[in-house]
Amino acid sequence: MPLTGWGNYAPEPFGTSCTLDWWLAQASVSGQSFVLAILFFCLILPTGIIVFSYVMIIFKVKSSAKEISNFDARIKNSHSLEIKLTKVAMLICAGFLIAWIPYAVVSVVSAFGEPDSVPIPVSVIPTLLAKSSAMYNPIIYQVVNLRRYCRISSCFKVLKKRRNFRKSR
């Protein structure tokens, strides 16, 4: 959008990278509309897509589990898979929102508030949270899989102990 002349980027006040040009946003309607467009297309729309996608995945898993249990009586309950999937979906949505909502609030206050209404030290924390958002999903998936791995590995330890006990008899 800045290539077409709508909005602008500028160095961050603390000099780590570039961000939206807050001074332009405060000075013009074009800058403010740019901030609102970024807010919609980079926060509100992705949040809606993420929530909708995970809700549809959870519904599909539940309906598939019901269909399978109707055909195969041996499958008693796939409830634990549904719970795990729901937890992962909630953690991913929460991570995305925790990372980006503070930055969105600072953006709106900076664009529509008084000049220098957000002190530079205060604006660092939301910026760092937003920049760290790329690492949340892998961490969430790793923690969920690590729990499963720990449970499996503890089962193997118990089986080894049983084998050693049987051999010693």
CSV table of C-alpha atoms in Angstrom, one decimal:
chain,number,residue,atom,x,y,z
A,1,MET,CA,0.0,0.0,0.0
A,2,PRO,CA,2.8,2.5,0.7
A,3,LEU,CA,4.1,1.9,-2.9
A,4,THR,CA,0.8,3.4,-4.1
A,5,GLY,CA,1.1,6.4,-1.9
A,6,TRP,CA,-1.3,5.2,0.8
A,7,GLY,CA,0.3,5.2,4.2
A,8,ASN,CA,4.0,5.1,5.0
A,9,TYR,CA,6.6,3.1,6.9
A,10,ALA,CA,9.3,4.7,9.1
A,11,PRO,CA,12.0,3.5,11.5
A,12,GLU,CA,10.7,2.6,15.0
A,13,PRO,CA,11.4,5.1,17.7
A,14,PHE,CA,13.8,2.6,19.4
A,15,GLY,CA,15.5,1.8,16.1
A,16,THR,CA,15.2,-2.0,15.8
A,17,SER,CA,13.1,-2.1,12.6
A,18,CYS,CA,10.5,-0.3,10.6
A,19,THR,CA,6.8,0.3,11.5
A,20,LEU,CA,3.9,2.3,10.5
A,21,ASP,CA,4.6,6.0,10.3
A,22,TRP,CA,2.7,7.3,13.3
A,23,TRP,CA,3.4,11.0,12.7
A,24,LEU,CA,1.8,10.7,9.2
A,25,ALA,CA,-1.1,8.8,10.7
A,26,GLN,CA,-1.7,11.6,13.2
A,27,ALA,CA,-1.4,14.3,10.6
A,28,SER,CA,-3.7,13.0,7.9
A,29,VAL,CA,-6.9,11.1,7.2
A,30,SER,CA,-5.0,9.0,4.7
A,31,GLY,CA,-2.6,7.8,7.4
A,32,GLN,CA,-5.4,7.1,9.8
A,33,SER,CA,-7.3,5.1,7.1
A,34,PHE,CA,-4.1,3.2,6.4
A,35,VAL,CA,-3.8,2.2,10.1
A,36,LEU,CA,-7.5,1.1,10.2
A,37,ALA,CA,-7.0,-1.0,7.0
A,38,ILE,CA,-3.9,-2.6,8.5
A,39,LEU,CA,-5.8,-3.3,11.7
A,40,PHE,CA,-8.6,-4.9,9.8
A,41,PHE,CA,-6.6,-7.0,7.3
A,42,CYS,CA,-3.8,-7.9,9.7
A,43,LEU,CA,-5.7,-8.5,12.9
A,44,ILE,CA,-9.5,-8.7,12.7
A,45,LEU,CA,-9.7,-10.7,9.4
A,46,PRO,CA,-6.9,-13.2,10.3
A,47,THR,CA,-8.4,-13.7,13.8
A,48,GLY,CA,-11.8,-14.5,12.2
A,49,ILE,CA,-10.2,-16.9,9.7
A,50,ILE,CA,-8.2,-18.7,12.5
A,51,VAL,CA,-11.3,-19.1,14.8
A,52,PHE,CA,-13.6,-20.2,11.9
A,53,SER,CA,-11.0,-22.7,10.7
A,54,TYR,CA,-10.4,-24.3,14.1
A,55,VAL,CA,-14.1,-24.4,14.9
A,56,MET,CA,-14.8,-26.2,11.6
A,57,ILE,CA,-11.9,-28.6,12.2
A,58,ILE,CA,-13.2,-29.5,15.7
A,59,PHE,CA,-16.7,-30.0,14.3
A,60,LYS,CA,-15.3,-32.3,11.6
A,61,VAL,CA,-13.3,-34.3,14.1
A,62,LYS,CA,-16.4,-34.7,16.3
A,63,SER,CA,-18.6,-35.8,13.4
A,64,SER,CA,-16.0,-38.2,12.1
A,65,ALA,CA,-15.6,-39.8,15.5
A,66,LYS,CA,-19.3,-40.3,15.7
A,67,GLU,CA,-19.5,-41.9,12.3
A,68,ILE,CA,-16.5,-44.2,13.1
A,69,SER,CA,-18.0,-45.2,16.4
A,70,ASN,CA,-21.3,-46.1,14.7
A,71,PHE,CA,-19.5,-48.5,12.3
A,72,ASP,CA,-17.0,-49.9,14.7
A,73,ALA,CA,-18.2,-50.8,18.2
A,74,ARG,CA,-14.6,-51.4,19.4
A,75,ILE,CA,-13.8,-47.7,19.3
A,76,LYS,CA,-15.4,-46.5,22.5
A,77,ASN,CA,-14.4,-43.0,22.8
A,78,SER,CA,-12.2,-40.6,20.8
A,79,HIS,CA,-13.0,-37.9,23.3
A,80,SER,CA,-9.3,-37.4,24.3
A,81,LEU,CA,-8.4,-36.5,20.7
A,82,GLU,CA,-11.2,-33.9,20.6
A,83,ILE,CA,-10.1,-32.4,23.8
A,84,LYS,CA,-6.5,-32.2,22.7
A,85,LEU,CA,-7.5,-30.6,19.4
A,86,THR,CA,-9.7,-28.1,21.2
A,87,LYS,CA,-6.9,-27.2,23.6
A,88,VAL,CA,-4.4,-26.7,20.7
A,89,ALA,CA,-6.9,-24.5,18.8
A,90,MET,CA,-7.6,-22.4,21.9
A,91,LEU,CA,-3.9,-22.0,22.6
A,92,ILE,CA,-3.1,-21.0,19.1
A,93,CYS,CA,-5.9,-18.4,19.0
A,94,ALA,CA,-4.9,-17.1,22.4
A,95,GLY,CA,-1.3,-16.8,21.4
A,96,PHE,CA,-2.2,-14.9,18.3
A,97,LEU,CA,-4.4,-12.5,20.2
A,98,ILE,CA,-2.0,-12.0,23.1
A,99,ALA,CA,0.7,-11.2,20.6
A,100,TRP,CA,-1.2,-8.8,18.4
A,101,ILE,CA,-3.9,-7.0,20.5
A,102,PRO,CA,-1.4,-4.9,22.5
A,103,TYR,CA,0.2,-3.8,19.3
A,104,ALA,CA,-3.2,-3.0,17.8
A,105,VAL,CA,-4.1,-0.9,20.8
A,106,VAL,CA,-0.8,1.0,20.7
A,107,SER,CA,-1.3,1.5,16.9
A,108,VAL,CA,-4.8,3.0,17.3
A,109,VAL,CA,-3.8,5.2,20.3
A,110,SER,CA,-0.8,6.4,18.4
A,111,ALA,CA,-2.7,7.1,15.2
A,112,PHE,CA,-5.8,8.8,16.7
A,113,GLY,CA,-4.5,10.1,20.1
A,114,GLU,CA,-2.4,13.1,20.9
A,115,PRO,CA,1.1,13.3,19.5
A,116,ASP,CA,3.5,11.3,21.6
A,117,SER,CA,0.6,9.9,23.6
A,118,VAL,CA,2.4,6.5,23.9
A,119,PRO,CA,5.8,6.8,25.5
A,120,ILE,CA,8.6,5.0,23.7
A,121,PRO,CA,9.4,2.6,26.5
A,122,VAL,CA,5.8,1.6,26.7
A,123,SER,CA,5.6,0.9,23.0
A,124,VAL,CA,8.5,-1.5,23.1
A,125,ILE,CA,6.6,-4.3,24.9
A,126,PRO,CA,3.7,-4.6,22.4
A,127,THR,CA,6.2,-4.5,19.5
A,128,LEU,CA,8.3,-7.3,21.0
A,129,LEU,CA,5.1,-9.4,21.7
A,130,ALA,CA,4.0,-8.9,18.1
A,131,LYS,CA,7.4,-9.8,16.7
A,132,SER,CA,7.5,-12.9,18.8
A,133,SER,CA,4.2,-14.2,17.5
A,134,ALA,CA,5.9,-16.3,14.8
A,135,MET,CA,7.4,-18.6,17.5
A,136,TYR,CA,4.2,-19.4,19.4
A,137,ASN,CA,2.7,-22.0,17.1
A,138,PRO,CA,5.8,-24.2,17.0
A,139,ILE,CA,6.1,-24.0,20.8
A,140,ILE,CA,2.5,-24.9,21.3
A,141,TYR,CA,2.8,-27.9,19.0
A,142,GLN,CA,6.1,-29.0,20.6
A,143,VAL,CA,4.6,-28.8,24.2
A,144,VAL,CA,1.6,-30.8,23.1
A,145,ASN,CA,3.7,-33.5,21.4
A,146,LEU,CA,6.3,-33.5,24.3
A,147,ARG,CA,3.5,-34.4,26.7
A,148,ARG,CA,2.6,-37.3,24.5
A,149,TYR,CA,6.2,-38.4,24.0
A,150,CYS,CA,6.8,-38.3,27.8
A,151,ARG,CA,3.7,-40.5,28.3
A,152,ILE,CA,4.9,-43.0,25.7
A,153,SER,CA,8.5,-43.0,26.9
A,154,SER,CA,7.3,-43.7,30.5
A,155,CYS,CA,5.3,-46.6,29.2
A,156,PHE,CA,8.4,-48.0,27.6
A,157,LYS,CA,10.3,-47.6,30.8
A,158,VAL,CA,7.6,-49.6,32.7
A,159,LEU,CA,7.7,-52.4,30.0
A,160,LYS,CA,11.5,-52.6,30.3
A,161,LYS,CA,11.3,-52.9,34.0
A,162,ARG,CA,8.7,-55.7,33.6
A,163,ARG,CA,10.9,-57.6,31.1
A,164,ASN,CA,14.0,-57.2,33.4
A,165,PHE,CA,11.9,-58.4,36.4
A,166,ARG,CA,10.7,-61.5,34.4
A,167,LYS,CA,14.2,-62.3,33.3
A,168,SER,CA,15.6,-62.1,36.8
A,169,ARG,CA,13.0,-64.7,38.1
